[in-house]
XYZ file of C-alpha atoms in Angstrom:
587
model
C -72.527 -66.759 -89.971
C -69.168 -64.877 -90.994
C -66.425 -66.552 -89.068
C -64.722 -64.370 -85.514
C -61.210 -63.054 -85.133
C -60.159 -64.546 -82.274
C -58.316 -62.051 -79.659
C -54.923 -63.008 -80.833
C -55.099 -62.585 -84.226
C -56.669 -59.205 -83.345
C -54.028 -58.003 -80.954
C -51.264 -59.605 -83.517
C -52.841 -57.296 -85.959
C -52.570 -54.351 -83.647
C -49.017 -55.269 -83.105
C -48.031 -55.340 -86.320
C -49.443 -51.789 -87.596
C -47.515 -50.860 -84.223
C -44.158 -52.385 -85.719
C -44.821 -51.330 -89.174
C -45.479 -47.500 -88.239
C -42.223 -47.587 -86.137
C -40.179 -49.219 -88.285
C -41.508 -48.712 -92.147
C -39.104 -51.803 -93.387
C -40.774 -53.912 -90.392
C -44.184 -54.837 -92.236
C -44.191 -58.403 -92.510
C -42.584 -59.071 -89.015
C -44.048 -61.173 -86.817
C -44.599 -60.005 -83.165
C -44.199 -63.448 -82.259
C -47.450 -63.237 -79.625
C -47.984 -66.344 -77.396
C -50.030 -66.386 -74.219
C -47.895 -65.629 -71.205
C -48.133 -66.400 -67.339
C -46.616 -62.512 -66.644
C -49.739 -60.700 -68.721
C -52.668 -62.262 -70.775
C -49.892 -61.851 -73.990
C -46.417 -61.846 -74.833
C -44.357 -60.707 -77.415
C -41.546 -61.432 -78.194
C -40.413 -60.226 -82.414
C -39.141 -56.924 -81.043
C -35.737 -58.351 -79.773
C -34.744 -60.444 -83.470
C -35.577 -56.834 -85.245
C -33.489 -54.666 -83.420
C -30.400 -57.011 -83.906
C -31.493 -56.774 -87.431
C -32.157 -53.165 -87.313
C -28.875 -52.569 -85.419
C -31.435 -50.757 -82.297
C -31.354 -50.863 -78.619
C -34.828 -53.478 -78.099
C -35.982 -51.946 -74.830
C -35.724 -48.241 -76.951
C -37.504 -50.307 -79.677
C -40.423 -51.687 -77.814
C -40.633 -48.666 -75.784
C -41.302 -46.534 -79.487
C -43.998 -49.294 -80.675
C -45.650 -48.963 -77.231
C -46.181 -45.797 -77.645
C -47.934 -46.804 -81.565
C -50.528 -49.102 -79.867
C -53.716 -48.031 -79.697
C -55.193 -48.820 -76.437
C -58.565 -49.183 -75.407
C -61.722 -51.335 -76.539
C -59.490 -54.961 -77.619
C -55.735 -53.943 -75.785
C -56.315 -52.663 -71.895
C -52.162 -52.130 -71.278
C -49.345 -53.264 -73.207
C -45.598 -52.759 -71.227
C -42.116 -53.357 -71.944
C -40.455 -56.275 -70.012
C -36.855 -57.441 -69.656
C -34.686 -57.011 -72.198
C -37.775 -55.947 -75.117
C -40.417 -58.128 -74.381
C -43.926 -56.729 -74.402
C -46.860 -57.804 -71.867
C -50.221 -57.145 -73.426
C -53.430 -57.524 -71.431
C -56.733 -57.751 -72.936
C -59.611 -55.641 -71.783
C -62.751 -57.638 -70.011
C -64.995 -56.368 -72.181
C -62.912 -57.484 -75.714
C -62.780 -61.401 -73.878
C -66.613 -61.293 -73.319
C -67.464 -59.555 -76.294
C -65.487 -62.275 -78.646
C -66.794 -65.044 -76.655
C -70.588 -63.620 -77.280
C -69.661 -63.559 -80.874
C -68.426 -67.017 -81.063
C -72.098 -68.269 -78.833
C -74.246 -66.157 -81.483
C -72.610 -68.695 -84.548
C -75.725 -70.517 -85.092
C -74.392 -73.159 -87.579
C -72.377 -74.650 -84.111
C -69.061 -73.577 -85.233
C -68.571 -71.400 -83.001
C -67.443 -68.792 -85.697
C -64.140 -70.825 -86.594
C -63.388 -70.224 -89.754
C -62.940 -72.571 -92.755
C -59.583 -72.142 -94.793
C -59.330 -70.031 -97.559
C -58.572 -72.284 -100.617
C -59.504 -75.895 -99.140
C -57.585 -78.720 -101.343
C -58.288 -82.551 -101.679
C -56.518 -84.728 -99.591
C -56.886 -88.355 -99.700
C -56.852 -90.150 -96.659
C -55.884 -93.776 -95.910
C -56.836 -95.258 -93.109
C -58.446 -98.054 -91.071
C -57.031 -101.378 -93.173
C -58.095 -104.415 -91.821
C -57.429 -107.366 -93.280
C -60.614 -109.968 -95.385
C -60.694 -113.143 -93.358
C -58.338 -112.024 -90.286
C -59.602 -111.185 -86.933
C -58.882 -106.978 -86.203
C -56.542 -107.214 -83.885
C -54.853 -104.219 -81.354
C -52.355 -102.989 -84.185
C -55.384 -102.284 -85.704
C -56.709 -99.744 -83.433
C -54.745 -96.359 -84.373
C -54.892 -96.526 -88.130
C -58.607 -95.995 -87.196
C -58.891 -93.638 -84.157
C -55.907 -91.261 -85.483
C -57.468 -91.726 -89.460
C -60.960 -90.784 -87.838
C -60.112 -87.701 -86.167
C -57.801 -86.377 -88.896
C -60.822 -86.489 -91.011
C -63.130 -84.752 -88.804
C -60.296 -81.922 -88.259
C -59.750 -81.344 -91.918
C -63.698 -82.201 -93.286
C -64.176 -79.065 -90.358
C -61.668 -76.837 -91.704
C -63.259 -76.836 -95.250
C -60.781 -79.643 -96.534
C -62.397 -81.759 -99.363
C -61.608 -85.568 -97.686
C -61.803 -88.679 -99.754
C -61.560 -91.405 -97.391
C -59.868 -94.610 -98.405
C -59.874 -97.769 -96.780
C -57.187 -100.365 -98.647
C -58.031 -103.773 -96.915
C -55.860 -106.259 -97.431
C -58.243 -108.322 -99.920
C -55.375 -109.471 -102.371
C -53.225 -112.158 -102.890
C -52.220 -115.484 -102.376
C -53.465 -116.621 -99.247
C -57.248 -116.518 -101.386
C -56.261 -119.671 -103.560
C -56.470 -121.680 -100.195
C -59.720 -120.283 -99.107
C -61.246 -119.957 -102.351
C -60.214 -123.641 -103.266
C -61.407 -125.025 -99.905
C -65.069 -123.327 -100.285
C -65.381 -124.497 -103.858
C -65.167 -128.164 -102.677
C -67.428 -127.409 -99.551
C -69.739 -124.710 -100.897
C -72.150 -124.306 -97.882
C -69.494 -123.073 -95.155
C -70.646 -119.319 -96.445
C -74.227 -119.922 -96.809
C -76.600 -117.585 -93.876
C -80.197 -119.624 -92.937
C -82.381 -115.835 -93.791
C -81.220 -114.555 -90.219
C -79.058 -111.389 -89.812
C -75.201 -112.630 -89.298
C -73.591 -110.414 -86.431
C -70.199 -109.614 -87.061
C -68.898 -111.982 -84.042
C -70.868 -114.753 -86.102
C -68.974 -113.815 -89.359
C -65.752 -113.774 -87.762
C -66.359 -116.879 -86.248
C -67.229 -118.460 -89.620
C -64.336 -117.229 -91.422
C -61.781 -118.386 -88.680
C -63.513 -121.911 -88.984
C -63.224 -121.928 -92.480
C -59.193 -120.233 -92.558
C -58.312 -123.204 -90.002
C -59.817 -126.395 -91.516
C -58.897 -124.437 -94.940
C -55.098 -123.882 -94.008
C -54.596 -127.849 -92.211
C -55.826 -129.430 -95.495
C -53.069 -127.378 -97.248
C -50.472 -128.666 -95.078
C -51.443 -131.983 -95.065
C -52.705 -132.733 -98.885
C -50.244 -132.070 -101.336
C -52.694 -132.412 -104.106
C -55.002 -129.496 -102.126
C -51.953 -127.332 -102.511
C -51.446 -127.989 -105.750
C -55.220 -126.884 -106.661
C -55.171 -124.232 -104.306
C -51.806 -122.934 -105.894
C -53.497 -123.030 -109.301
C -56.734 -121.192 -107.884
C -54.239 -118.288 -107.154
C -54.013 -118.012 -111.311
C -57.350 -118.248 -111.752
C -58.279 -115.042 -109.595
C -55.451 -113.099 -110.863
C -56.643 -113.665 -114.794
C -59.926 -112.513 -113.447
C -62.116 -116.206 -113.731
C -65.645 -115.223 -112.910
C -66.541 -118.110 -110.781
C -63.111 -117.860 -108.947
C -63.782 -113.801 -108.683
C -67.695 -114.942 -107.329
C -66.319 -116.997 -104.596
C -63.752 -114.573 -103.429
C -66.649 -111.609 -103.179
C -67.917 -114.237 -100.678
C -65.097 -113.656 -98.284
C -65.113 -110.106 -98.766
C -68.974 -109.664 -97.648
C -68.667 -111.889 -94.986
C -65.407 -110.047 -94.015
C -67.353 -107.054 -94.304
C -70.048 -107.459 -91.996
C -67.701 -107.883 -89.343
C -65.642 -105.035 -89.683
C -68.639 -102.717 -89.863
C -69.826 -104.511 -86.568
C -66.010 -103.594 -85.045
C -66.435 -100.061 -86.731
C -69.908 -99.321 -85.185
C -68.679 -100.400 -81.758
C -65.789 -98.067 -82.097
C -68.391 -95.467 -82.988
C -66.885 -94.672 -86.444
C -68.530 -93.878 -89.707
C -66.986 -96.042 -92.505
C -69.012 -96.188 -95.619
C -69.012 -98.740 -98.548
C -67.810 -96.978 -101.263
C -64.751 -95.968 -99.191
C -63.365 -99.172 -98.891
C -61.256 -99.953 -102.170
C -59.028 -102.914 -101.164
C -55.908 -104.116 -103.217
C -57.878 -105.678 -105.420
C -59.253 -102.159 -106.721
C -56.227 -101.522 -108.364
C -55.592 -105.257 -110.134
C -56.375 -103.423 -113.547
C -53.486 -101.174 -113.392
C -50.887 -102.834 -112.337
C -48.910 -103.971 -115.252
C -49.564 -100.357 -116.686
C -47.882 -98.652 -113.548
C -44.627 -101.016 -114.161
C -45.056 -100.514 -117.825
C -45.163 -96.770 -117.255
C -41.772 -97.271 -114.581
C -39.776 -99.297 -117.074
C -40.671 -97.322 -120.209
C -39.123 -94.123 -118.055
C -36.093 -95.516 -116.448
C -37.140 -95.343 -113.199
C -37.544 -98.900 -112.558
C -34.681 -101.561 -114.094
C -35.012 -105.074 -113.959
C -33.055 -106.573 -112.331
C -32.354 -110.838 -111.940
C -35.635 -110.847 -113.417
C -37.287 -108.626 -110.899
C -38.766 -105.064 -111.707
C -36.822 -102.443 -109.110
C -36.268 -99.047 -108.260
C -32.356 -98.406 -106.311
C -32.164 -95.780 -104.423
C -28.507 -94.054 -103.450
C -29.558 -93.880 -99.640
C -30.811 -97.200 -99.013
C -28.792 -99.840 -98.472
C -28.453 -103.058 -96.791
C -26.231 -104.555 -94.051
C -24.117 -105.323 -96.284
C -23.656 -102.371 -98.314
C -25.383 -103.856 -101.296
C -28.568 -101.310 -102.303
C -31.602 -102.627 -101.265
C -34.445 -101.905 -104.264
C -38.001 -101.633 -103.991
C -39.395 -104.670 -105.905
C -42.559 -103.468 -108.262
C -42.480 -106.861 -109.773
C -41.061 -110.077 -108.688
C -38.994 -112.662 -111.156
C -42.153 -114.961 -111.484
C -44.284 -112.081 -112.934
C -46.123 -111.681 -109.749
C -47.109 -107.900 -108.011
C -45.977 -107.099 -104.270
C -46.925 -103.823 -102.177
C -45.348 -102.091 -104.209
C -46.938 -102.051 -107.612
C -50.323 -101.770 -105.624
C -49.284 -98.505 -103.729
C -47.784 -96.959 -107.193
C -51.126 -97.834 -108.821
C -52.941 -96.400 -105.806
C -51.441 -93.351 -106.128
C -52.134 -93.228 -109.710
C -55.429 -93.331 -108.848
C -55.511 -90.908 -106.305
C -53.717 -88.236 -108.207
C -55.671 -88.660 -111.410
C -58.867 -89.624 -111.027
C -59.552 -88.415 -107.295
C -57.782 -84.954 -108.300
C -55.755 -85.361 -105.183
C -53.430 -82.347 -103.725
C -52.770 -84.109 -100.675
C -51.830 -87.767 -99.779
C -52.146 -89.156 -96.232
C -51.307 -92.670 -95.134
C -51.738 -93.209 -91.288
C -49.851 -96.528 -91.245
C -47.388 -98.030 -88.536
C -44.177 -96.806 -88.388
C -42.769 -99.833 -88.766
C -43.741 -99.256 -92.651
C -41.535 -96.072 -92.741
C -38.686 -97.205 -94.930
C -41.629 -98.917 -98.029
C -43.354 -95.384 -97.613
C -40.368 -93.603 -98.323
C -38.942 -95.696 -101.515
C -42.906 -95.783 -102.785
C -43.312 -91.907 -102.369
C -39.597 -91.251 -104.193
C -40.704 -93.624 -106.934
C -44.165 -91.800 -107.746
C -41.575 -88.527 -107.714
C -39.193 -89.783 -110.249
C -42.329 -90.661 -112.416
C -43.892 -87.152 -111.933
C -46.537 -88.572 -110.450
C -45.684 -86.282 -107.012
C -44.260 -83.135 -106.572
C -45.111 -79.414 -106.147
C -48.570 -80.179 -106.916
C -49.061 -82.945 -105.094
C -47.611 -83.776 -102.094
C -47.803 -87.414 -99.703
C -46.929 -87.860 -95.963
C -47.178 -90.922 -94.098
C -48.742 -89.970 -90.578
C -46.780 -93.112 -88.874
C -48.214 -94.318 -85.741
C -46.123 -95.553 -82.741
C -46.909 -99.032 -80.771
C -49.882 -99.899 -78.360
C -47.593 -101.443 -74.957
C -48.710 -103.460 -72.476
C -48.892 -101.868 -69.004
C -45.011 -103.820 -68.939
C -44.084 -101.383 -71.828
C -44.182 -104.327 -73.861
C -45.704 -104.488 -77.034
C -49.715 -105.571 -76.194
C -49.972 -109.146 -75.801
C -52.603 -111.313 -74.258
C -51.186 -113.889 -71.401
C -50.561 -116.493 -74.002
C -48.495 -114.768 -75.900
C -51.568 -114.155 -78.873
C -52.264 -110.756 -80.106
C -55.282 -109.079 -78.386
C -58.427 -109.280 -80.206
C -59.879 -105.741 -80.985
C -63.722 -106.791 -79.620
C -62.512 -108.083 -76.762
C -60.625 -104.976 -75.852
C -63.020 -102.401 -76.794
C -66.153 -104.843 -74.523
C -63.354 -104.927 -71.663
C -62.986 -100.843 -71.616
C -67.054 -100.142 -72.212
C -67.440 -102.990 -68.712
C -64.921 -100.755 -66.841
C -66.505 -97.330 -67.722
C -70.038 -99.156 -67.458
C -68.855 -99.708 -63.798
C -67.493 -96.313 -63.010
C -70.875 -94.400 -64.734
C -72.778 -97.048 -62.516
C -71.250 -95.738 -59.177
C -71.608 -92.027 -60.081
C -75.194 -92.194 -61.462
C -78.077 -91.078 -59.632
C -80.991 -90.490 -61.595
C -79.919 -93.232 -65.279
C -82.022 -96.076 -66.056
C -80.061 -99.320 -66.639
C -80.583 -98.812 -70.662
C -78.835 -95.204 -69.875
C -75.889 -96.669 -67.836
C -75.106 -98.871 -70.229
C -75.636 -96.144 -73.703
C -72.971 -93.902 -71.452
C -71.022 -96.944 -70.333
C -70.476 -97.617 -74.284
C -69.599 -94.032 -75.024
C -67.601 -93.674 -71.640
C -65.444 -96.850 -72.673
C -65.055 -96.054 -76.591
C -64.086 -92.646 -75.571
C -61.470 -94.001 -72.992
C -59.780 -95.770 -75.683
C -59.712 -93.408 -78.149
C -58.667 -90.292 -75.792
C -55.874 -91.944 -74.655
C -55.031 -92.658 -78.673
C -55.677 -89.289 -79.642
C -53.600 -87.341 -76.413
C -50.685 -88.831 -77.322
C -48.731 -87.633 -80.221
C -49.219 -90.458 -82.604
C -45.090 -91.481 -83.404
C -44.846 -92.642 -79.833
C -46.112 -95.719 -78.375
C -48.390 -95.293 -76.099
C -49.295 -97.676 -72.934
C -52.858 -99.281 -73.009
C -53.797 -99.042 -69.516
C -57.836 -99.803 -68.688
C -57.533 -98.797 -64.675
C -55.850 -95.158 -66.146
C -57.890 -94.661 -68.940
C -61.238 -94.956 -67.088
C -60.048 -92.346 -64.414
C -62.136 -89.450 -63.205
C -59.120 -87.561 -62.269
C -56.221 -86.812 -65.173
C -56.165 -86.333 -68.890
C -58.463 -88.709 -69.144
C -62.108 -88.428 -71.385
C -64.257 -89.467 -68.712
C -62.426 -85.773 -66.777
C -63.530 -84.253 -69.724
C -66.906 -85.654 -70.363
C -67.719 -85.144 -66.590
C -67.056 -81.731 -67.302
C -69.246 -81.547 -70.004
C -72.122 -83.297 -68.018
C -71.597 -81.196 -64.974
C -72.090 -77.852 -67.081
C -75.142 -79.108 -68.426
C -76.479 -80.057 -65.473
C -75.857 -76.103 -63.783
C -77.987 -74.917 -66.902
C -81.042 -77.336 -66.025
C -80.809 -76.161 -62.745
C -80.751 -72.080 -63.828
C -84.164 -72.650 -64.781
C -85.828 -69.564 -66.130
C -82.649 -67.585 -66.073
C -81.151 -67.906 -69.670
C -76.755 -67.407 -70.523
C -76.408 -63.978 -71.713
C -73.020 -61.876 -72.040
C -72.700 -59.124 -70.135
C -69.460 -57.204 -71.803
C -69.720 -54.298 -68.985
C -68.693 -56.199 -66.073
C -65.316 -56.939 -64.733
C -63.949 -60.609 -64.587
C -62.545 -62.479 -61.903
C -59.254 -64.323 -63.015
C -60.310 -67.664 -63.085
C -62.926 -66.101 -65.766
C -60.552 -64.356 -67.499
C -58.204 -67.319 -68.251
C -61.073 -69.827 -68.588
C -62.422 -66.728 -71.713
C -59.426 -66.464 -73.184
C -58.357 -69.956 -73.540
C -62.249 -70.829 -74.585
C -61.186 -67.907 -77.308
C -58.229 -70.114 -78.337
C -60.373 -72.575 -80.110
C -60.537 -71.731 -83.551
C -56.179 -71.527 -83.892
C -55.813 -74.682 -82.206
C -58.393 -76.484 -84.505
C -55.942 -74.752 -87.464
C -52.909 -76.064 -85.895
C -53.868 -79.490 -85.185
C -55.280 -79.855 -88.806
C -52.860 -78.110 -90.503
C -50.150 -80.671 -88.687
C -52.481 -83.815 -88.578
C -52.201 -83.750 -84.994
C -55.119 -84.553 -82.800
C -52.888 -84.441 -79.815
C -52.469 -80.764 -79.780
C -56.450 -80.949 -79.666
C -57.025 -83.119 -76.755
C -53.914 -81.051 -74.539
C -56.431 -78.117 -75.456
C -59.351 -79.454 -74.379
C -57.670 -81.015 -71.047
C -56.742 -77.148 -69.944
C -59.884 -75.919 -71.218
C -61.479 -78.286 -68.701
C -58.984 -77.991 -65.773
C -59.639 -74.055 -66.328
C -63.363 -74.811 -66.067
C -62.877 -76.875 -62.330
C -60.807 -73.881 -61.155
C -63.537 -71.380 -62.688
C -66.374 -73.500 -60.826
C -64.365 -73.731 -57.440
C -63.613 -69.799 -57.163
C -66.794 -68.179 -58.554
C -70.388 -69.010 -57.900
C -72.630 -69.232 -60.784
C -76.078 -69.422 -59.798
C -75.085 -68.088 -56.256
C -73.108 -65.215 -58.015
C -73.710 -61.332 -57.008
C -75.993 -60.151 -59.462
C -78.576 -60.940 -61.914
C -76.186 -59.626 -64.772
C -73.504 -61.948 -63.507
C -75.195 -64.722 -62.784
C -76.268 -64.384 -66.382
C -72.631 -64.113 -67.645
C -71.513 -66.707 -65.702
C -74.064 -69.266 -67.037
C -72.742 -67.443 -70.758
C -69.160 -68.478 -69.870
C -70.436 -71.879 -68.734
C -72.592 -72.633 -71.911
C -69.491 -70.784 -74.455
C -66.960 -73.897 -72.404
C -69.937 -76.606 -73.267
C -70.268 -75.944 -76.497
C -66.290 -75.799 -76.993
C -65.630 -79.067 -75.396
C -69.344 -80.620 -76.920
C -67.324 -79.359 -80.616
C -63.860 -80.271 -79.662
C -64.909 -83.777 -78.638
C -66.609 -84.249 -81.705
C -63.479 -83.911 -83.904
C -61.513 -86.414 -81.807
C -64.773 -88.966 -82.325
C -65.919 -88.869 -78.757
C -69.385 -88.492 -77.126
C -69.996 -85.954 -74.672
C -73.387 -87.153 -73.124
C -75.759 -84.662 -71.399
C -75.840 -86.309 -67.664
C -73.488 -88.358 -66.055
């Protein structure tokens, strides 16, 4: 299926030839066309190239008017104010592109892919081996999830990359304490749920981490267990794979529950780059980019310094020959670059990280490692708050445990599917309840632009009424449930009839669809998705107040109504999709 022009593009097209054949040194302007409350377009590129052309604008737009061809796509086009141009779109052109969009039988609703997709790699959802996944875990998932989905849709090749925190010298005092009590791992031949796995690891951490304070002669071993895993000791490397599959099973049970695909091979912790670290400071010494300094390997940077004036360095390798963040992020990106082929390198990581991203990013530049050809962003996420505005904290001060906040959110929206239900089984009330919750959680992520906080707010997020999911899924269920009851009488497009206004608006922002999934790729911002969908819905309640579907006039419209309801299903079914949420079929 060959992808569809959407009606902008088309009528920016038009507009252009217009400019081009009026003024001859005009031919890459841009009309600068945005949707307009006045007409169905505006443009507005007419008043920047008369100051540039030294012309009156209104004498200007009134001379490309009279270049644009009118008829099948353009209905009117009229010069406003002081050079502006109102275009509206002929009925026909909005049904006609819509019916061209429903025929896409791959489901994409003939958006197109881009023309010379890249590699990006993207890092995302980082938990921690043998720590609970707390709140501050939640975006680096939800925002990393959706990303993908946007730029795996637009043709982008995605690796995914998930750099746990498996590294490092918190391990000697786990590793040491299961040596000398080997069975605390061990599983009778039952399946371990992930609340099981957690629970053993956080049983093992505690009794692991009071020995160490209390026995100075368990520190000491525990210290030298540290060594041991760093020079690679088998038995030492063997016991430490044991925290990492027990670690695992857990976060794949947190991962299902969020409803998010995170595969094995995908996860490459710290560890995954042990082998390259003392090449990556070799590599940074050899080329002057990293001194050493009291001992310490470090990169100075003009523009960063410390309260007290003094430059503060990024530390590759400290004075005792150990490796921080640092030399692991540099070796990452080794990796990345030359072995993944990477053009494009995304880190959704708290804000609060901002300052190591930048130093880490100018040091792979210095080294040639980054640059024209390859090119790394940190997507930095703002703060989940408290309904206080507070950062998220449970009564006791503790930070909230991700399980119990994603079961809280799928009881709420269990509750609210439970009151509208009519016709679900308790199995389905509680299958919608899970995807009504999940999707609560991550809408409200997701419609937010991701450098703000954002509050966490159950009562708000489980709404029927707002930018909320559950509006939007509603929506979605409602539509399906008109086309069960049309029966015999199939969608179909009817380009000859006229549209009401409500359908007019609800086509031409259905239309929309393809740009916006461009935009919010091409920016990593799944925000500008979800404010689309929101007004595609809201323009779907106004359409279903003000014109009857299966009540409607004719046959014909009747027909093209149940068309413009199935084209706003699909486009909210797809939508949803790419910000990980479930639209089910009833409600």
């Amino acid at each position: 299926m060959a992808s569809v022009t959407s009606l902008s593009d088309s009528v920016q097209q038009h507009l252009a030839s217009a400019l081009s054949a009026t003024l001859p040194e005009a031919a890459d302007a841009d009309p600068l066309l945005r949707r307009s409350d006045r007409a169905d377009f505006q443009a507005n590129g007419i008043l920047a190239l008369a100051k540039k052309a030294k012309a009156n604008p209104r004498e200007l737009a009134t001379q490309v008017v009279s270049q644009v061809v009118t008829g099948d796509l353009i209905e009117d086009v009229e010069v406003s104010g002081p050079g502006f141009l109102n275009i509206t779109i002929a009925d026909k052109a909005i049904t006609g592109n819509l019916a061209a969009r429903y025929a896409d039988d791959t489901g994409r609703l003939g958006v197109p892919t881009v023309a010379n997709p890249g590699t990006t790699v993207i890092d995302y959802a980082q938990p921690n081996v043998a720590k609970e996944m707390h709140v501050g875990h939640l975006r680096s998932a939800v925002i990393g999830d959706s990303v993908v989905q946007l730029l795996e849709f637009t043709g982008e090749n995605v690796v995914r990359r998930h750099h746990i925190g498996d590294w490092g010298t918190q391990f000697g005092m786990l590793i040491q304490y299961l040596d000398e009590h080997p069975h605390e791992l061990d599983h009778k031949d039952t399946q371990v749920t992930g609340e099981e796995a957690m629970s053993n690891l956080d049983r093992l951490y505690k009794a692991a981490r009071k020995l160490f304070d209390s026995d100075e002669e368990f520190k000491t071993r525990a210290r030298r267990r540290v060594v041991d895993l760093q020079a690679g000791d088998p038995h030492t490397l063997a016991m430490w794979q044991k925290f990492v599959d027990e670690s695992k099973i857990y976060f794949f049970s947190v991962f299902e529950k969020l409803d998010m695909e995170i595969r094995d091979p995908d996860i490459v912790g710290e560890s995954g780059y042990n082998d390259m670290l003392a090449e990556t400071c070799r590599l940074l010494e050899d080329s002057g980019v990293a001194v050493r300094s009291e001992g310490a390997l470090c990169v100075f940077f003009e523009d960063i310094k410390g309260p007290d004036g003094k430059p503060v360095p990024l530390i590759v390798q400290k004075s005792d020959g150990g490796y921080g963040y640092a030399a692991t992020d540099l070796s990452a990106i080794r990796d990345r670059v030359f072995n993944l082929k990477a053009h494009t390198l995304l880190y959704v990581v708290d804000a609060r990280q901002a300052l190591h991203f930048r130093m880490v990013f100018e040091t792979a530049r210095r080294a040639g490692w980054l640059g024209d050809h390859v090119k790394a962003h940190q997507l930095a996420f703002g703060t989940v708050l408290g309904k206080d505005g507070k950062p998220f904290k449970t009564r006791e001060g503790e930070t909230v445990r991700l399980v119990d906040l994603l079961d809280e959110a799928i009881e709420r929206a269990s509750a609210v599917v439970r009151e509208k239900a009519q016709d679900l089984s308790e199995e389905e009330i509680a299958e919608r309840g899970a995807q009504v919750g999940i999707g609560a959680v991550k809408y409200a992520d997701l419609s937010t632009s991701a450098n703000r906080d954002y509050k966490f707010d159950l009562d708000q997020m489980v709404s029927l009424n707002g930018d909320t999911s559950v509006y939007l899924q509603y929506a979605y269920a409602r539509i399906q449930s008109i086309l069960r009851k049309a029966g015999e009488v199939r969608p179909a497009a009817h380009p000859e009839l006229e549209l009401a206004d409500a359908e007019r608006a609800l086509g031409l922002h259905a239309d929309a669809f393809a740009e916006t999934v461009r935009e919010a790729a091409a920016e990593y911002a799944p925000h500008k998705l979800a404010a689309y969908l929101y007004q595609l819905a809201s323009l779907y309640t106004t359409f279903y107040d003000k014109c009857p579907v299966l009540k409607a006039e004719t046959p014909e419209q009747v027909e093209n109504r149940l068309f413009l309801c199935d084209v706003t299903a699909r486009t909210l079914h797809q939508g949803m999709a790419l910000l990980g949420i479930r639209t089910p079929e009833k409600l």
